[in-house]
Every structure is written in C-alpha cells, then in structure tokens.
Amino acid sequence: QLQASGGGLVLAGGSLRLSCAASRRTFSGYNVGWFRQAPGKEREIVSAIRWSFGTTFYADDVKGRFTISRDNAMKTVYLQMNSLKPEDTAVYYCAAGFSWDTWYVPPGYWGQGTLVTVSS
C-alpha cells in the first residue's frame, strides 16, 4: 500500500513537498513516481525514479521546478515542487511498479491521491 501526503493550497510561486510511503514492502527494484490528474484531463506522468539506480524522469513542464528523491530507510519517495503555477493544480497520485516506457501502472500499485491547488 502507498500512502501519499503533502498536498494543499499554495499561492503561485510557492512550494510544496509531497511524500509517498510504502506501508509494507520496500520500493527496492521498482520504478516509483508521481502522476497527476487535473479536472477534465487525463492522468499524466509527472516524475519518476528507478529506485535501485536513482535514474530520474521529469515531464517537460516540471523540469527545473520539481525534484524527485527517495529515502531508502523510510521507504518513502518525495516530490519537491517549487515555483508552482496554477496549471500545476491537480490531484497527485504516487505509484509504483510501472513501466518506464509506457508509464502503465498495474492495478493495485496506485496510492491515494493528494490534492494540490495553486492559486494565482
């Protein structure tokens, strides 16, 4: 199970840090990351990390603003979001075990969403 937290309301230009903790097994060997879904839009990949290697991916519109990191001991992945924009407003979901090529997430590997609202 994945437990996400850290969403909230923030002004444009502000920052938030999302956390996603694995309640049972570790993330070792998995791809772990964050997706988001804005109202009326499809869910999209935001950022991902290969847990065992540290390789990262960022969607073009968050590069330079968001940073994904991991804490092996805490079995937690973080998403530091800086310089937030109103268009970052969405429900953010953590996920694990997905394909690095297609971003397909198998059933049961989604965490619950956490709402991020950025006001202008």
XYZ file of C-alpha atoms in Angstrom:
120
model
C 0.000 0.000 0.000
C 1.134 3.502 -0.809
C 0.342 6.416 1.487
C 0.561 9.845 -0.124
C 0.512 13.131 1.735
C 1.594 16.734 1.489
C -0.952 18.327 -0.791
C -2.606 21.619 -0.021
C -3.370 25.139 -1.124
C -0.480 27.376 -2.095
C -0.020 30.659 -3.895
C 1.614 30.734 -7.301
C 5.366 30.739 -6.879
C 5.165 28.776 -3.673
C 6.381 25.312 -2.794
C 5.016 22.033 -1.524
C 6.581 18.669 -0.801
C 4.647 15.504 -1.433
C 5.514 12.257 0.306
C 4.616 8.697 -0.563
C 5.422 5.928 1.874
C 5.289 2.187 1.308
C 3.423 0.669 4.211
C 4.584 -2.874 3.643
C 7.292 -3.892 1.234
C 10.123 -1.641 0.178
C 10.415 0.100 -3.177
C 13.639 -1.704 -3.971
C 13.701 -2.828 -7.591
C 10.655 -0.800 -8.531
C 10.035 2.277 -10.606
C 8.296 4.769 -8.331
C 6.825 8.103 -9.144
C 4.112 10.671 -9.303
C 1.246 11.176 -11.692
C -1.340 13.920 -11.691
C -4.827 14.456 -12.990
C -6.255 17.908 -13.484
C -10.010 18.466 -13.828
C -11.190 17.380 -17.250
C -7.814 15.973 -18.222
C -6.251 12.543 -18.366
C -3.832 11.341 -15.734
C -0.253 12.063 -16.727
C 3.222 11.218 -15.545
C 4.963 13.987 -13.621
C 8.158 12.432 -12.354
C 9.635 9.011 -11.734
C 12.685 7.374 -10.230
C 14.228 3.990 -10.670
C 14.579 3.058 -7.009
C 17.645 0.853 -7.313
C 19.600 3.101 -9.682
C 18.392 6.601 -8.947
C 17.630 7.368 -12.577
C 15.004 10.082 -12.793
C 12.448 11.343 -15.277
C 10.590 14.636 -15.372
C 7.796 15.771 -17.613
C 8.837 18.757 -19.686
C 6.552 21.210 -17.915
C 8.006 20.478 -14.474
C 11.695 20.240 -15.330
C 13.744 22.639 -13.263
C 10.905 23.163 -10.782
C 10.187 19.712 -9.349
C 12.651 17.293 -7.789
C 12.000 13.647 -7.008
C 14.017 11.936 -4.305
C 13.932 8.788 -2.243
C 14.702 7.695 1.293
C 15.533 4.016 1.411
C 15.334 3.730 5.172
C 11.960 5.428 5.345
C 10.643 3.611 2.242
C 9.458 6.974 1.036
C 9.580 8.903 -2.198
C 9.286 12.673 -2.211
C 8.328 15.253 -4.789
C 9.612 18.721 -4.010
C 7.583 21.188 -6.027
C 8.899 24.728 -6.349
C 7.765 27.717 -8.371
C 4.295 26.283 -8.513
C 1.918 27.540 -11.176
C -1.883 27.488 -11.328
C -1.614 24.895 -14.092
C 0.021 22.528 -11.601
C -3.330 22.268 -9.844
C -4.333 18.611 -9.862
C -4.769 15.510 -7.792
C -1.336 13.957 -7.452
C -1.004 10.191 -7.202
C 2.007 8.151 -6.296
C 2.510 4.824 -7.995
C 4.998 2.013 -8.194
C 5.829 -0.933 -10.365
C 5.058 0.819 -13.631
C 6.716 0.501 -16.990
C 9.457 3.050 -17.643
C 8.494 3.052 -21.319
C 4.728 3.302 -21.297
C 4.088 4.539 -17.724
C 1.439 1.840 -17.398
C 0.686 1.222 -13.719
C -0.609 -2.256 -12.843
C -3.789 -2.494 -10.776
C -3.139 -2.219 -7.077
C 0.007 -0.133 -7.429
C -1.604 3.272 -7.078
C -1.621 5.299 -3.903
C -4.491 7.517 -2.949
C -4.444 10.992 -4.418
C -3.499 14.187 -2.700
C -4.906 17.465 -3.946
C -2.599 20.309 -4.886
C -4.255 23.654 -5.542
C -2.213 26.586 -6.763
C -3.965 29.932 -6.711
C -2.888 32.905 -8.799
